[in-house]
mmCIF file of C-alpha atoms and ligand atoms in Angstrom:
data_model
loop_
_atom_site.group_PDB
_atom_site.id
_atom_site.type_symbol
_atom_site.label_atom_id
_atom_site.label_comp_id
_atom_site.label_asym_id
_atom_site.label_seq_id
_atom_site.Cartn_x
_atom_site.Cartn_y
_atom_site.Cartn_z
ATOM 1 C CA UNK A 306 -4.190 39.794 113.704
ATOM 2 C CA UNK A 307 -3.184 43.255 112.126
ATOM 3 C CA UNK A 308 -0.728 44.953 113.525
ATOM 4 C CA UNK A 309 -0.901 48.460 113.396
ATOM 5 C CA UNK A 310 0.478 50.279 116.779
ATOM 6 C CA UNK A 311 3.542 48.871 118.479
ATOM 7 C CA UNK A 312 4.917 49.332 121.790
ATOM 8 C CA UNK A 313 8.127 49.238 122.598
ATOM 9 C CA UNK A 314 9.177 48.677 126.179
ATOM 10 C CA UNK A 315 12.386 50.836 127.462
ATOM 11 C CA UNK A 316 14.319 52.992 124.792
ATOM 12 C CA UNK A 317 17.639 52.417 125.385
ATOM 13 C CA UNK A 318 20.272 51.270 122.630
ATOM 14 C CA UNK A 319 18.142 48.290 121.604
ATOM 15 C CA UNK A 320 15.129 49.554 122.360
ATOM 16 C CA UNK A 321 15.189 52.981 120.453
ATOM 17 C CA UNK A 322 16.670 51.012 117.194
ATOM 18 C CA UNK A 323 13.883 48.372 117.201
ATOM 19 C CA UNK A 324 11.500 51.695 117.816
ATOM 20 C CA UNK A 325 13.647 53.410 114.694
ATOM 21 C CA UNK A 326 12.912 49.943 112.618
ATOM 22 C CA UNK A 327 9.087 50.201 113.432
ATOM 23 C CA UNK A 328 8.464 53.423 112.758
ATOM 24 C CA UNK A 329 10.730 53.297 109.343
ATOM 25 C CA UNK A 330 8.161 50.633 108.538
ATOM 26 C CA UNK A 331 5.443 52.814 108.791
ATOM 27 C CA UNK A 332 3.963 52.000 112.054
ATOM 28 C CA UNK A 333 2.471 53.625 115.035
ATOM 29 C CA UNK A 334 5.115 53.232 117.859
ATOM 30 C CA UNK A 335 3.915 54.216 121.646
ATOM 31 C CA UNK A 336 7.691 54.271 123.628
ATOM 32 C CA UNK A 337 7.712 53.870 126.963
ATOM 33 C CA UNK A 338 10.438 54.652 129.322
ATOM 34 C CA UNK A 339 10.728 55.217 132.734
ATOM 35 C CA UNK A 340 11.380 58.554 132.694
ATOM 36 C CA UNK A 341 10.435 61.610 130.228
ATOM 37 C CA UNK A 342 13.910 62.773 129.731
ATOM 38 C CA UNK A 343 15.265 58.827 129.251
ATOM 39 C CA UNK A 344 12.315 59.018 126.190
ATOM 40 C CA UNK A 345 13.393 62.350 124.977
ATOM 41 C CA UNK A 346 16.891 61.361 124.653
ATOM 42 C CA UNK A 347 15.971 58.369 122.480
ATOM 43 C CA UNK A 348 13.984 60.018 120.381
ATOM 44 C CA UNK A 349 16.617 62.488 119.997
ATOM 45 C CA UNK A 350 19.345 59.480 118.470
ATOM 46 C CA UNK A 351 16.301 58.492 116.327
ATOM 47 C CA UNK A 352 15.789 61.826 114.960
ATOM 48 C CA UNK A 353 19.559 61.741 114.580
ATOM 49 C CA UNK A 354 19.602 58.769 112.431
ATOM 50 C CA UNK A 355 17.014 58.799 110.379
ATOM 51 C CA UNK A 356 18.370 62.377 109.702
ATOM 52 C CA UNK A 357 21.581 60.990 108.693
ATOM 53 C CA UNK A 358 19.471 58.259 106.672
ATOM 54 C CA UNK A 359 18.195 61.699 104.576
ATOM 55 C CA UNK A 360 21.768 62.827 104.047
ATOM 56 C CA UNK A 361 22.786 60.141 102.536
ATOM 57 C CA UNK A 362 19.469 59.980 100.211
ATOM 58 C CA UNK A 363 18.328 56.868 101.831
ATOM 59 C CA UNK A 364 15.123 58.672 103.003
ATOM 60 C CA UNK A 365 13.457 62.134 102.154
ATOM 61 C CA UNK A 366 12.519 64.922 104.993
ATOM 62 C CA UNK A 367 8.924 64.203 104.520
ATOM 63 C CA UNK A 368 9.406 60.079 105.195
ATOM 64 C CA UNK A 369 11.556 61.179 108.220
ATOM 65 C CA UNK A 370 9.311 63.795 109.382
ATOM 66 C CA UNK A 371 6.084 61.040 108.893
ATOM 67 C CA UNK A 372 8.361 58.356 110.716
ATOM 68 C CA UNK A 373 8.709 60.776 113.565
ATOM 69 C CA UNK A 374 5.217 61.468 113.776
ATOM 70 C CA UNK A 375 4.365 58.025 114.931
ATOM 71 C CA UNK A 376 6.175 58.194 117.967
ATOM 72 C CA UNK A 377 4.566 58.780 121.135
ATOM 73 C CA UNK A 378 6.850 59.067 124.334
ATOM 74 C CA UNK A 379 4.674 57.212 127.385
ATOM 75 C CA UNK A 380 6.039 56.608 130.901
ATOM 76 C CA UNK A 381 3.123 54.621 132.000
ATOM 77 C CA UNK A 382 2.855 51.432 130.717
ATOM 78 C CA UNK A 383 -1.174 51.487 131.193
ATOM 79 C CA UNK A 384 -0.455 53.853 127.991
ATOM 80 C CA UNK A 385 0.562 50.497 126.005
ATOM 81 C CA UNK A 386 -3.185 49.310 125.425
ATOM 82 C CA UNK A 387 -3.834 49.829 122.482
ATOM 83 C CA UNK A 388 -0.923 48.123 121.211
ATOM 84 C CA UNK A 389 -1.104 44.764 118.700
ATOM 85 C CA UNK A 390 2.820 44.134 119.874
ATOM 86 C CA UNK A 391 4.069 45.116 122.770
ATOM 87 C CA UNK A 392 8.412 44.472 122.459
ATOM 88 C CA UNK A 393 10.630 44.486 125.556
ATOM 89 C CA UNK A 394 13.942 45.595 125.691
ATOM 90 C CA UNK A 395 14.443 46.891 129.248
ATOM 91 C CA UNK A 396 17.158 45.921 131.445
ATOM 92 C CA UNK A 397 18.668 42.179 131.201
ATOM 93 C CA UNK A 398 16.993 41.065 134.934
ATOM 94 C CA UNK A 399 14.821 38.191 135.029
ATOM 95 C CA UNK A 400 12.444 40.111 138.087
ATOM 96 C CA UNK A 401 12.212 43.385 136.042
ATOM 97 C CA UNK A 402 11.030 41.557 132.630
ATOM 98 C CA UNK A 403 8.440 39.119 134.727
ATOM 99 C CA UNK A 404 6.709 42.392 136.415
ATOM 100 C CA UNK A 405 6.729 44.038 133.630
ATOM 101 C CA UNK A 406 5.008 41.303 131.850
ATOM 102 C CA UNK A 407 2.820 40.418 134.534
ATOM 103 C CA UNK A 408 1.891 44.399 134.310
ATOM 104 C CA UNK A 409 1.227 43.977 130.222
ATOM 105 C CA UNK A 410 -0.711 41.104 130.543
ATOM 106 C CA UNK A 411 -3.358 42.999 132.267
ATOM 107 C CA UNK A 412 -3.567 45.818 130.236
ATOM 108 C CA UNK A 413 -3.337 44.898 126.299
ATOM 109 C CA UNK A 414 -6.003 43.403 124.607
ATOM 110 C CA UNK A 415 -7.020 40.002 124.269
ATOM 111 C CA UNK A 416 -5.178 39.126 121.038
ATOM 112 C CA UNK A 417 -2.211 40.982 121.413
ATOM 113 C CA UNK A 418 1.119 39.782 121.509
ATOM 114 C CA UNK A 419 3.535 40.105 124.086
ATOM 115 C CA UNK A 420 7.408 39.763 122.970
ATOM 116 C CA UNK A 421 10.823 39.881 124.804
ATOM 117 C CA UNK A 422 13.976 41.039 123.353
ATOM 118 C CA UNK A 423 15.937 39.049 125.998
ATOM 119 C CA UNK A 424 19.162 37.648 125.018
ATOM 120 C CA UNK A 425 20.369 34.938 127.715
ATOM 121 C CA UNK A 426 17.523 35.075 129.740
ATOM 122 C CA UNK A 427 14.755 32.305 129.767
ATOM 123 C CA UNK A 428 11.393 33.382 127.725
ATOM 124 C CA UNK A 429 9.566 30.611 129.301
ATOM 125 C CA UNK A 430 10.212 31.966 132.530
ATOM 126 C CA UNK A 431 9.091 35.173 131.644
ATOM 127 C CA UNK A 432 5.966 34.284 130.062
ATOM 128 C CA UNK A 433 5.375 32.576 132.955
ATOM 129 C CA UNK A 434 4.691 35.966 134.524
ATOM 130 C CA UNK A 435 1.370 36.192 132.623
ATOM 131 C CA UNK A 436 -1.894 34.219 132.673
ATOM 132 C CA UNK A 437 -1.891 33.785 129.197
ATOM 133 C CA UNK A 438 1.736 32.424 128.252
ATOM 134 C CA UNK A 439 0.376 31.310 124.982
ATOM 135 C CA UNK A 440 0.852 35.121 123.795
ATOM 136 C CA UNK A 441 4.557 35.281 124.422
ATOM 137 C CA UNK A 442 7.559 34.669 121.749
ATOM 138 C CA UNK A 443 11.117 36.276 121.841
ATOM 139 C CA UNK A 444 12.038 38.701 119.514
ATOM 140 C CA UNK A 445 15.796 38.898 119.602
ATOM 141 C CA UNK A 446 17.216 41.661 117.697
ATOM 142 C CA UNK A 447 20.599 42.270 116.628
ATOM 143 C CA UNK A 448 22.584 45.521 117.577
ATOM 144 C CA UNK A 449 22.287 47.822 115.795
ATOM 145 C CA UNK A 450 18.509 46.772 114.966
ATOM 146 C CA UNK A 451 18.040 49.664 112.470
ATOM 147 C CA UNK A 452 21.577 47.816 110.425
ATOM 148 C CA UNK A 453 20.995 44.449 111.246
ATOM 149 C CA UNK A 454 18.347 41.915 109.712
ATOM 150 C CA UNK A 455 18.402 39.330 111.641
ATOM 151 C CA UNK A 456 15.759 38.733 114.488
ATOM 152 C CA UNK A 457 15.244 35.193 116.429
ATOM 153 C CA UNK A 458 11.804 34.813 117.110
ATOM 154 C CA UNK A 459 11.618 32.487 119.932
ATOM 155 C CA UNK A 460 8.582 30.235 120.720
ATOM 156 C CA UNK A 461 7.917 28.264 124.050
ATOM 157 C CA UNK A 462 6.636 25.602 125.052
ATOM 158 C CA UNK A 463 3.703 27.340 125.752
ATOM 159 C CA UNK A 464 3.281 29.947 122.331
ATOM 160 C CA UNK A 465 0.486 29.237 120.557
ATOM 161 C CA UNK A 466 0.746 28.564 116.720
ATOM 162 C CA UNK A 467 -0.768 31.591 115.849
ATOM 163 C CA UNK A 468 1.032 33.740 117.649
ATOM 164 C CA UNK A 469 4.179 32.494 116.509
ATOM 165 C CA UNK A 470 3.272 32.498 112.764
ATOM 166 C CA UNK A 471 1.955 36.185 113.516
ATOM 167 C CA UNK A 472 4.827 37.244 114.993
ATOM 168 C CA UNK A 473 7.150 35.831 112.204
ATOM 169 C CA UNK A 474 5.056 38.075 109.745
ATOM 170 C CA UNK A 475 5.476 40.555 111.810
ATOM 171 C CA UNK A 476 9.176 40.698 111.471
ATOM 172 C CA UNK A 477 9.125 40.307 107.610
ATOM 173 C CA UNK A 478 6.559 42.771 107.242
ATOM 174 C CA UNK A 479 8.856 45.325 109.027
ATOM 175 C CA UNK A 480 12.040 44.633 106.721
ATOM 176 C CA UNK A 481 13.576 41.697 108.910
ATOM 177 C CA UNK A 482 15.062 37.849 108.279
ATOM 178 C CA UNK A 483 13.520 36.199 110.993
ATOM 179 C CA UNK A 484 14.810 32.331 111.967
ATOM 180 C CA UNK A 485 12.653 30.076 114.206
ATOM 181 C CA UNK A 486 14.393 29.282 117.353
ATOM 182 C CA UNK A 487 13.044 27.458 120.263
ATOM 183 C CA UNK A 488 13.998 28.770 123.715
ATOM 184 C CA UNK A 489 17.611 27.623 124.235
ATOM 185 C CA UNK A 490 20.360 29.459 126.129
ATOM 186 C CA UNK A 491 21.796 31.153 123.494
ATOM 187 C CA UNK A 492 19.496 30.379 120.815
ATOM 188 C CA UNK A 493 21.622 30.135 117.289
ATOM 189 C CA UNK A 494 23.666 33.278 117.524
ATOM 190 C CA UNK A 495 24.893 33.455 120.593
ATOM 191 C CA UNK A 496 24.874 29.766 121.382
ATOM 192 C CA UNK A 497 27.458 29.581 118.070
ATOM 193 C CA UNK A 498 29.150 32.911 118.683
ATOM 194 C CA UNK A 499 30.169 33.244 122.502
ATOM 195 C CA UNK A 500 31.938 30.415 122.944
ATOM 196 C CA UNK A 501 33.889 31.202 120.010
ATOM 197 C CA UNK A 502 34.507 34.859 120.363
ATOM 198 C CA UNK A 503 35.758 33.431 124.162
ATOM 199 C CA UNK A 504 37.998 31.613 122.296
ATOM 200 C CA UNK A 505 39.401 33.624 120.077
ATOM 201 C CA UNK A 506 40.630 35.465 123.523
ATOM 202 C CA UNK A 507 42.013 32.725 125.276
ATOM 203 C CA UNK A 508 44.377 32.329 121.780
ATOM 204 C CA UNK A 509 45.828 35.910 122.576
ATOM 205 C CA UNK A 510 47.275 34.716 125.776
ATOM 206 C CA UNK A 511 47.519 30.475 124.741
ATOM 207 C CA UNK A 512 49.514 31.791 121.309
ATOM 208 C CA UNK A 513 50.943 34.861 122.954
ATOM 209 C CA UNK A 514 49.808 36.813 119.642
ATOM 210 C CA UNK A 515 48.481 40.575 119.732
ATOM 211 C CA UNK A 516 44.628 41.321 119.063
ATOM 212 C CA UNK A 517 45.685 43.169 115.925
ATOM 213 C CA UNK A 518 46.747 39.561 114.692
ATOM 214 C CA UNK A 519 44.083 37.497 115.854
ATOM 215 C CA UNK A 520 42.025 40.004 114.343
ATOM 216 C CA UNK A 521 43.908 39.787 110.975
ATOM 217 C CA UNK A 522 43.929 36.290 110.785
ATOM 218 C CA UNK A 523 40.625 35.620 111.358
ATOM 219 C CA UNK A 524 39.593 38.283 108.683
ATOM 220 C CA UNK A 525 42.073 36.590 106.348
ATOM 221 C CA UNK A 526 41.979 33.525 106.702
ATOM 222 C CA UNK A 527 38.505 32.745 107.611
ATOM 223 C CA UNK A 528 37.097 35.601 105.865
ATOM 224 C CA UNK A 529 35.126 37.105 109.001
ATOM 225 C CA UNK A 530 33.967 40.611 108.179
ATOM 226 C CA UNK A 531 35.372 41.649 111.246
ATOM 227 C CA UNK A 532 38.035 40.307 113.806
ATOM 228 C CA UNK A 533 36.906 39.141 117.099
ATOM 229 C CA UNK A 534 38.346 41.461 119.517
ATOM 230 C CA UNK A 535 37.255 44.746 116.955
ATOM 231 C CA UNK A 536 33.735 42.829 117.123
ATOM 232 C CA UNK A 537 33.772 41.978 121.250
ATOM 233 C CA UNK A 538 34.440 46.135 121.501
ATOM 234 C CA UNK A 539 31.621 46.628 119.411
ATOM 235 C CA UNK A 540 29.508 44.513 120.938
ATOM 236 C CA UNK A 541 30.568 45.813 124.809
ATOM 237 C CA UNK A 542 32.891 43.414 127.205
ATOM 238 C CA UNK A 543 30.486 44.162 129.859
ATOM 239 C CA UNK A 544 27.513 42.976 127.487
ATOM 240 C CA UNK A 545 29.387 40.149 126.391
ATOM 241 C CA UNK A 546 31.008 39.099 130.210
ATOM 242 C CA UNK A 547 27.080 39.474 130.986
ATOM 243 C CA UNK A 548 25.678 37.150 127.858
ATOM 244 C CA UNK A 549 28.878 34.824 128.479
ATOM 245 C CA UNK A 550 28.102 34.253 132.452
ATOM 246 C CA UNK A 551 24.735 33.405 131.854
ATOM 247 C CA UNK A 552 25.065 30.822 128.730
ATOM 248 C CA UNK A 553 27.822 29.404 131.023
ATOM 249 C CA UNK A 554 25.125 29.003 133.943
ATOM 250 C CA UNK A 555 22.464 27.664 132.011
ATOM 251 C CA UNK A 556 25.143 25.066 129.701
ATOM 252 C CA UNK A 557 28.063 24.907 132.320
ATOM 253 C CA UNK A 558 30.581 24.257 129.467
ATOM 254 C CA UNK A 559 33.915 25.979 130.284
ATOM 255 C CA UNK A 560 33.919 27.782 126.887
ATOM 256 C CA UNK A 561 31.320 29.830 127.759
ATOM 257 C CA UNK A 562 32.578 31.255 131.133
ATOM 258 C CA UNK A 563 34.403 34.346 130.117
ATOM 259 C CA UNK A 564 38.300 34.417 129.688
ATOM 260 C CA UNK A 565 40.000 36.512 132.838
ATOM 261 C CA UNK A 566 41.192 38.746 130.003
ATOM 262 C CA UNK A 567 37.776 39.832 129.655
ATOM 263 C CA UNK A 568 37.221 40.302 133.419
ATOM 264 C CA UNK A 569 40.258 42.316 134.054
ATOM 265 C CA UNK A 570 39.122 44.547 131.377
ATOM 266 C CA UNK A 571 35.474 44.750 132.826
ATOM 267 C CA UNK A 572 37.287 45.317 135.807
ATOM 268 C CA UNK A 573 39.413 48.377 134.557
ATOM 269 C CA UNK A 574 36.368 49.813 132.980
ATOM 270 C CA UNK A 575 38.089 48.757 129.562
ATOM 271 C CA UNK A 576 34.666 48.239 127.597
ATOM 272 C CA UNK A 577 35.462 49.115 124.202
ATOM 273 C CA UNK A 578 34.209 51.435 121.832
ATOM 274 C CA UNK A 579 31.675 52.958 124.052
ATOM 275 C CA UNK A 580 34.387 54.081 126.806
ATOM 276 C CA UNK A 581 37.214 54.754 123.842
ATOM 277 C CA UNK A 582 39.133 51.687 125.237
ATOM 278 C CA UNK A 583 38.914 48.324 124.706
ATOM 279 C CA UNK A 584 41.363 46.383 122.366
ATOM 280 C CA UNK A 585 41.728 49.108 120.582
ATOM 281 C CA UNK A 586 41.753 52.708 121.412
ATOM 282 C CA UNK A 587 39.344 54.618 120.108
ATOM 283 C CA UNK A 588 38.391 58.784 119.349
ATOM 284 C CA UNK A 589 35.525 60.463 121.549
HETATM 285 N N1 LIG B 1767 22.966 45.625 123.618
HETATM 286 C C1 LIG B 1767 22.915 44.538 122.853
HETATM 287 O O1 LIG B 1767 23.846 44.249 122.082
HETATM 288 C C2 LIG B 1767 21.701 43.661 122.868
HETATM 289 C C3 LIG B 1767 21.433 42.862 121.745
HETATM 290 C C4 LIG B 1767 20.266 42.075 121.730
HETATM 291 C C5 LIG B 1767 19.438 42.072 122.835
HETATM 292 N N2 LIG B 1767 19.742 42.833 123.933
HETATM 293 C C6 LIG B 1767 18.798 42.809 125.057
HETATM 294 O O2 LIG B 1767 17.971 43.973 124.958
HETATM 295 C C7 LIG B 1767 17.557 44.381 126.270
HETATM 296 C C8 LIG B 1767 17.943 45.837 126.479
HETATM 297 O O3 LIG B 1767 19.340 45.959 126.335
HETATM 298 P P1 LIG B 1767 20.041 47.361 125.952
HETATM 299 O O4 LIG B 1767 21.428 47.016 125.523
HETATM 300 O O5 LIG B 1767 19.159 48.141 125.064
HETATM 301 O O6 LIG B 1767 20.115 48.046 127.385
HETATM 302 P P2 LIG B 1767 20.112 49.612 127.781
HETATM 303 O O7 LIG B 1767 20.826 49.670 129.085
HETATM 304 O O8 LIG B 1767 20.600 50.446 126.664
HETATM 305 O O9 LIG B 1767 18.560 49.918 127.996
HETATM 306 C C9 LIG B 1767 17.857 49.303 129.061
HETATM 307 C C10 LIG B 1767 16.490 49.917 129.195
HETATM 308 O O10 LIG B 1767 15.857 49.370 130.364
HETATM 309 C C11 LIG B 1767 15.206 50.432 131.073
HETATM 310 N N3 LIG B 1767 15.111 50.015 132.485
HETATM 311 C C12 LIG B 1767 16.089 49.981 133.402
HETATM 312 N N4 LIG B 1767 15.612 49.534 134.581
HETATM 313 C C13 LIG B 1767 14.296 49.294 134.384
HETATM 314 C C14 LIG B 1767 13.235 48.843 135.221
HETATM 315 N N5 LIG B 1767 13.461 48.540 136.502
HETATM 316 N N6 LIG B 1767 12.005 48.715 134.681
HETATM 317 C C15 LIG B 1767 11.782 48.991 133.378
HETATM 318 N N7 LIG B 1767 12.737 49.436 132.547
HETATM 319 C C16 LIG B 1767 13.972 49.585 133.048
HETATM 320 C C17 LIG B 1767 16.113 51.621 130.841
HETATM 321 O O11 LIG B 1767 15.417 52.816 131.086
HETATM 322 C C18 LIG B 1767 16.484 51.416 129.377
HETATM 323 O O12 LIG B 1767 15.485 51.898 128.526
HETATM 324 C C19 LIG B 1767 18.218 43.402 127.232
HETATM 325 O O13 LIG B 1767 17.308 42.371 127.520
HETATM 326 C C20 LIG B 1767 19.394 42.866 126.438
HETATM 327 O O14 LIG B 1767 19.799 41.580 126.855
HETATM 328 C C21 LIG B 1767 20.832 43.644 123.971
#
């Protein structure tokens, strides 16, 4: 199972940076989005970082230039046949990711692999959509995808062996750590980290302590790269209200339900860095 073209299945912030990883790796990428303009503007924040990638002498013109020419901009996803891999990262909605996988099923060939970038929702479920479930893993990449090298790769019940083991390779081959995960809520990250990033926000109002402090002291004393609230603004409250209320469905421990803090900020339209404000305030 050589993988040569990938498809990559709505282009949006994780999409166009596992699209950006793909191509880096010197692959054929066919992007699909559901509109021309939605693909045009992704390609356009690819082009933008692999063009800061040459400033800084990570790349040269003519890798970026090659990189670029592997991308082709679809809208139709009966364009994703010829595809090895076909990775989803559309919208977090369990009916949107089963049609569309129902839809893939029918159109890639008979070996290809079918894989969902889902976070909290169920990959069984999804592959469930298809008649051949045995194709399916998760491939759960970290945001940014182009900084990060972590990716789950998720195997059901269902996955066959070869599949998984193919799509393990796959994410080495392209640069990545992968870590075999079954399908859990959470999986490992964000089983481990919601609950505790939730936590770290109940302390602000429990310990009546600012987020600059919690942030400090987690840094300092427990060495985190990052403080928690800096890292939930990263991240986006709405993404991580989103992830929280569904680990919190599927585990029903009250850890996992998000803090009202959160919701009041959701609320406000307080998401962090991507509306300026969040904890912290930041410049357009
Ligand atoms: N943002 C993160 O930190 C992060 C991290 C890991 C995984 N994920 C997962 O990646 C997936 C995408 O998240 P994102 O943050 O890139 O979202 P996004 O909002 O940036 O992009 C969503 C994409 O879905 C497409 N889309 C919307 N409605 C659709 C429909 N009805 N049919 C097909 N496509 C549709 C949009 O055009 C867009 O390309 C989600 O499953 C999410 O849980 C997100």
């Amino acid at each position: 199972m050589e993988i040569s073209r990938v498809g990559v299945v709505g282009l949006g912030t994780m999409g166009s940076g596992i699209a950006q990883v793909c191509l880096q790796a010197g692959l054929e990428v066919v992007g699909r989005e559901v509109e021309l303009d939605l693909g045009e503007r992704a390609l356009a924040r690819i082009d933008h970082y692999l063009s800061r990638g040459v400033e800084k002498e990570r790349l040269t013109q003519a890798d970026k230039d090659a990189a670029l020419g592997r991308l082709t901009l679809v809208t139709d996803v009966a364009e994703l046949g010829s595809c090895g891999l076909v990775i989803e990262a559309a919208f977090e909605d369990l009916e949107v990711k089963r049609e569309l996988f129902e839809q893939l099923d029918g159109i890639v060939a008979s070996d290809a692999i079918l894989a969902t970038n889902t976070s909290a929702l169920s990959v069984t479920q999804i592959a469930e959509a298809t008649q051949h479930p045995e194709r399916v893993v998760g491939m759960h990449f970290f945001n940014p995808a182009p900084v990060l090298p972590l990716v789950e790769v998720i195997r059901t019940a269902h996955t066959s062996d070869e599949v998984f083991d193919a799509a393990y390779a796959f994410v080495q081959r392209i640069g990545k750590e992968p870590v075999a995960c079954n399908d859990t809520p959470g999986f490992i990250v964000n089983r481990i980290l919601i609950p505790l990033l939730n936590d770290c926000v109940r302390v602000l109002d429990e310990a009546r302590v600012a987020p600059e402090d919690v942030d400090r002291a987690m840094r300092f004393g427990a060495n985190w790269p990052i403080g928690p609230c800096a890292l939930i603004d990263l991240i986006g409250v709405d993404v991580h209200v989103h992830a929280s209320e569904a680990l919190h469905a599927a585990l029903g421990e009250e850890r996992m339900a998000p803090p009202r803090r959160l919701l009041e900020m959701q609320e406000a339209g307080q998401l962090g860095r991507k509306t300026g404000h969040g904890f912290y305030e930041y410049e357009a």
